[in-house]
Short mmCIF file of C-alpha atoms in Angstrom, two decimals:
data_model
loop_
_atom_site.label_atom_id
_atom_site.label_comp_id
_atom_site.label_asym_id
_atom_site.label_seq_id
_atom_site.Cartn_x
_atom_site.Cartn_y
_atom_site.Cartn_z
CA UNK J 66 19.80 -11.54 13.45
CA UNK J 67 19.09 -13.61 16.57
CA UNK J 68 15.45 -14.51 17.30
CA UNK J 69 15.28 -12.50 20.57
CA UNK J 70 16.82 -9.44 18.90
CA UNK J 71 14.47 -9.77 15.93
CA UNK J 72 11.39 -9.97 18.18
CA UNK J 73 12.56 -6.93 20.13
CA UNK J 74 13.05 -4.97 16.90
CA UNK J 75 9.63 -6.05 15.62
CA UNK J 76 8.04 -4.86 18.86
CA UNK J 77 9.82 -1.50 18.65
CA UNK J 78 8.65 -1.02 15.07
CA UNK J 79 5.11 -2.02 16.00
CA UNK J 80 4.86 0.43 18.90
CA UNK J 81 6.34 3.34 16.97
CA UNK J 82 4.46 2.85 13.71
CA UNK J 83 1.09 2.02 15.25
CA UNK J 84 1.22 5.37 17.04
CA UNK J 85 2.06 7.18 13.80
CA UNK J 86 -0.66 5.29 11.98
CA UNK J 87 -3.28 6.24 14.57
CA UNK J 88 -2.30 9.89 14.97
CA UNK J 89 -1.15 10.97 11.53
CA UNK J 90 -2.53 8.76 8.79
CA UNK J 91 -5.95 7.75 10.10
CA UNK J 92 -8.19 10.43 8.59
CA UNK J 93 -6.10 11.13 5.52
CA UNK J 94 -5.78 7.45 4.65
CA UNK J 95 -9.55 6.91 4.84
CA UNK J 96 -10.32 9.86 2.60
CA UNK J 97 -7.49 9.43 0.10
CA UNK J 98 -7.66 5.67 -0.42
CA UNK J 99 -11.35 4.88 -0.03
CA UNK J 100 -12.86 1.98 -1.92
CA UNK J 101 -14.16 2.46 -5.45
CA UNK J 102 -16.87 -0.20 -5.82
CA UNK J 103 -20.53 0.11 -4.92
CA UNK J 104 -22.56 -2.61 -3.22
CA UNK J 105 -26.34 -2.88 -2.77
CA UNK J 106 -27.54 -1.88 0.70
CA UNK J 107 -31.35 -1.55 0.79
CA UNK J 108 -34.43 -0.15 -0.94
CA UNK J 109 -36.43 2.88 0.17
CA UNK J 110 -39.26 5.00 -1.16
CA UNK J 111 -38.43 7.30 -4.03
CA UNK J 112 -37.67 10.89 -2.99
CA UNK J 113 -37.55 13.99 -5.17
CA UNK J 114 -34.11 14.28 -6.73
CA UNK J 115 -33.27 10.54 -6.67
CA UNK J 116 -31.66 9.10 -9.79
CA UNK J 117 -34.43 7.35 -11.71
CA UNK J 118 -31.86 4.83 -12.95
CA UNK J 119 -31.83 3.41 -9.42
CA UNK J 120 -35.56 2.62 -9.35
CA UNK J 121 -36.22 -0.99 -8.34
CA UNK J 122 -39.04 -1.88 -10.74
CA UNK J 123 -39.90 -5.18 -9.03
CA UNK J 124 -40.48 -3.55 -5.63
CA UNK J 125 -42.21 -0.57 -7.28
CA UNK J 126 -44.69 -2.91 -9.04
CA UNK J 127 -45.32 -4.85 -5.83
CA UNK J 128 -46.21 -1.76 -3.75
CA UNK J 129 -47.59 0.36 -6.58
CA UNK J 130 -45.25 3.17 -5.49
CA UNK J 131 -41.72 4.00 -6.71
CA UNK J 132 -38.82 2.59 -4.70
CA UNK J 133 -35.12 3.07 -5.36
CA UNK J 134 -32.08 0.92 -4.64
CA UNK J 135 -29.59 2.38 -2.16
CA UNK J 136 -25.91 1.59 -2.63
CA UNK J 137 -22.99 2.10 -0.32
CA UNK J 138 -19.34 2.37 -1.11
CA UNK J 139 -17.24 -0.76 -0.75
CA UNK J 140 -14.54 0.26 1.71
CA UNK J 141 -12.24 -2.71 1.33
CA UNK J 142 -9.08 -2.14 -0.68
CA UNK J 143 -6.04 -4.15 -1.54
CA UNK J 144 -2.86 -2.24 -0.69
CA UNK J 145 0.44 -3.42 -2.16
CA UNK J 146 3.88 -2.35 -0.97
CA UNK J 147 6.68 -2.62 -3.54
CA UNK J 148 9.85 -2.63 -1.45
CA UNK J 149 13.28 -2.00 -2.97
CA UNK J 150 15.74 -4.39 -1.29
CA UNK J 151 18.76 -3.66 -3.50
CA UNK J 152 22.14 -2.83 -1.96
CA UNK J 153 21.73 0.94 -2.24
CA UNK J 154 19.34 0.83 0.72
CA UNK J 155 22.32 -0.10 2.95
CA UNK J 156 23.45 3.51 3.01
CA UNK J 157 22.75 6.31 5.40
CA UNK J 158 24.52 9.24 7.02
CA UNK J 159 21.58 11.04 8.66
CA UNK J 160 20.65 9.14 11.82
CA UNK J 161 19.68 5.85 10.12
CA UNK J 162 20.09 3.71 7.03
CA UNK J 163 17.65 4.04 4.16
CA UNK J 164 16.45 0.49 4.76
CA UNK J 165 15.35 1.48 8.29
CA UNK J 166 13.35 4.40 6.92
CA UNK J 167 11.78 2.08 4.31
CA UNK J 168 10.82 -0.37 7.06
CA UNK J 169 9.14 2.29 9.19
CA UNK J 170 7.23 3.84 6.28
CA UNK J 171 6.06 0.42 5.12
CA UNK J 172 4.94 -0.49 8.64
CA UNK J 173 2.94 2.74 9.02
CA UNK J 174 1.16 2.07 5.71
CA UNK J 175 0.55 -1.55 6.67
CA UNK J 176 -1.06 -0.63 10.01
CA UNK J 177 -3.11 2.08 8.28
CA UNK J 178 -4.41 -0.52 5.84
CA UNK J 179 -5.37 -2.89 8.65
CA UNK J 180 -7.17 -0.09 10.54
CA UNK J 181 -9.18 0.49 7.36
CA UNK J 182 -9.96 -3.25 7.16
CA UNK J 183 -7.98 -3.56 3.92
CA UNK J 184 -5.78 -6.36 2.66
CA UNK J 185 -2.04 -5.69 2.53
CA UNK J 186 0.56 -7.47 0.41
CA UNK J 187 4.24 -6.96 -0.34
CA UNK J 188 6.58 -7.37 -3.30
CA UNK J 189 10.28 -7.36 -2.39
CA UNK J 190 12.37 -6.60 -5.47
CA UNK J 191 15.98 -6.06 -6.53
CA UNK J 192 16.63 -6.58 -10.25
CA UNK J 193 14.16 -9.45 -9.94
CA UNK J 194 11.18 -10.36 -7.76
CA UNK J 195 12.80 -11.55 -4.55
CA UNK J 196 9.62 -12.38 -2.59
CA UNK J 197 5.87 -12.00 -2.92
CA UNK J 198 3.61 -11.90 0.15
CA UNK J 199 -0.03 -12.48 -0.78
CA UNK J 200 -2.43 -9.72 0.36
CA UNK J 201 -4.23 -10.64 3.60
CA UNK J 202 -5.75 -8.99 6.65
CA UNK J 203 -5.01 -9.12 10.35
CA UNK J 204 -2.42 -8.25 12.97
CA UNK J 205 -0.62 -11.59 12.62
CA UNK J 206 -0.13 -10.89 8.92
CA UNK J 207 1.17 -7.38 9.66
CA UNK J 208 3.74 -8.69 12.14
CA UNK J 209 4.88 -11.26 9.57
CA UNK J 210 5.42 -8.43 7.08
CA UNK J 211 7.40 -6.39 9.62
CA UNK J 212 9.60 -9.38 10.43
CA UNK J 213 10.31 -9.79 6.73
CA UNK J 214 11.05 -6.08 6.34
CA UNK J 215 13.64 -6.31 9.11
CA UNK J 216 15.28 -9.64 8.36
CA UNK J 217 14.87 -10.29 4.63
CA UNK J 218 18.14 -10.84 2.74
CA UNK J 219 17.93 -10.45 -1.06
CA UNK J 220 19.77 -12.70 -3.50
CA UNK J 221 20.70 -9.89 -5.90
CA UNK J 222 22.13 -6.42 -5.34
CA UNK J 223 21.04 -4.28 -8.30
CA UNK J 224 17.67 -2.64 -9.04
CA UNK J 225 15.00 -3.09 -11.68
CA UNK J 226 11.90 -1.09 -10.76
CA UNK J 227 10.30 -1.83 -14.12
CA UNK J 228 10.35 -5.57 -13.39
CA UNK J 229 8.56 -5.01 -10.07
CA UNK J 230 5.89 -2.84 -11.74
CA UNK J 231 5.33 -5.42 -14.50
CA UNK J 232 4.92 -8.12 -11.86
CA UNK J 233 2.39 -5.96 -10.00
CA UNK J 234 0.39 -5.39 -13.19
CA UNK J 235 0.25 -9.11 -13.98
CA UNK J 236 -0.10 -10.57 -10.46
CA UNK J 237 -2.78 -8.30 -8.95
CA UNK J 238 -5.93 -8.55 -11.04
CA UNK J 239 -8.23 -6.31 -8.98
CA UNK J 240 -7.46 -2.59 -8.84
CA UNK J 241 -5.34 -1.74 -5.81
CA UNK J 242 -3.37 1.09 -4.25
CA UNK J 243 0.34 0.39 -4.67
CA UNK J 244 3.19 2.18 -2.90
CA UNK J 245 6.61 1.92 -4.56
CA UNK J 246 9.16 2.57 -1.81
CA UNK J 247 12.63 2.98 -3.27
CA UNK J 248 15.53 5.38 -3.74
CA UNK J 249 14.78 5.13 -7.48
CA UNK J 250 18.44 4.72 -8.41
CA UNK J 251 17.44 3.08 -11.66
CA UNK J 252 16.56 3.96 -15.24
CA UNK J 253 13.99 2.97 -17.84
CA UNK J 254 10.97 2.31 -15.64
CA UNK J 255 8.76 5.11 -16.97
CA UNK J 256 6.74 2.94 -19.38
CA UNK J 257 6.03 0.12 -16.87
CA UNK J 258 5.03 2.83 -14.37
CA UNK J 259 2.52 4.34 -16.81
CA UNK J 260 1.03 0.90 -17.57
CA UNK J 261 0.79 -0.02 -13.87
CA UNK J 262 -0.83 3.32 -13.05
CA UNK J 263 -3.53 2.75 -15.68
CA UNK J 264 -4.63 -0.39 -13.83
CA UNK J 265 -3.81 0.58 -10.24
CA UNK J 266 -3.33 3.72 -8.13
CA UNK J 267 0.46 3.89 -7.91
CA UNK J 268 2.17 6.15 -5.36
CA UNK J 269 5.95 6.61 -5.54
CA UNK J 270 7.80 7.27 -2.26
CA UNK J 271 11.42 8.25 -2.86
CA UNK J 272 13.90 7.58 -0.06
CA UNK J 273 17.16 9.49 -0.22
CA UNK J 274 20.14 10.55 1.82
CA UNK J 275 21.57 14.05 1.48
CA UNK J 276 25.07 12.65 1.02
CA UNK J 277 23.98 11.18 -2.30
CA UNK J 278 23.77 14.70 -3.70
CA UNK J 279 26.04 16.71 -1.39
CA UNK J 280 29.69 15.97 -0.70
CA UNK J 281 30.79 16.82 2.85
CA UNK J 282 33.48 19.44 3.33
CA UNK J 283 36.44 17.29 4.36
CA UNK J 284 39.23 19.38 2.85
CA UNK J 285 41.84 18.06 0.49
#
């Protein structure tokens, strides 16, 4: 793809998916994928009903009155996109190819992550790990991801979802939210999926075309 054409396509994807991210995913993303950790915020005087386990004994002794620690939820997440780049994505009979749908879904999730001030990373996989993009923040990083989604050419054609899930489990140490975006034309990935989901929050997004299950009526 020529540079000018690529930049135009990136811009089109950005405009379309940023609108979807703002209008559709904003509230649901924040509530569904909020951070899990707790970080210290401040101390205040003890009030009836406060958890006594949160009493700050040093401050309490200093002022001769009970004070409790106040914590707030850590909002920052790491979001990982596991993108199937095998040859089956180059199929489509309903308006667009599956790879175009994958690109748009991934872009919406990426912009949603950035709006939530989260890090976003990508694993491109076929029957091996084709490319790993380290989780980072920022618009520049998002546009780099979109360019890769549009222009990336894999070395291999077949699919091994289990390999991608094993890589996720080993490569990302901190708990993250991971979206596996694939047509799932593969077998024997159930066990790696269970293991990955014990460590991370794994969401499977299946992309399909109706012609994969329905033959058109074309006569004899």
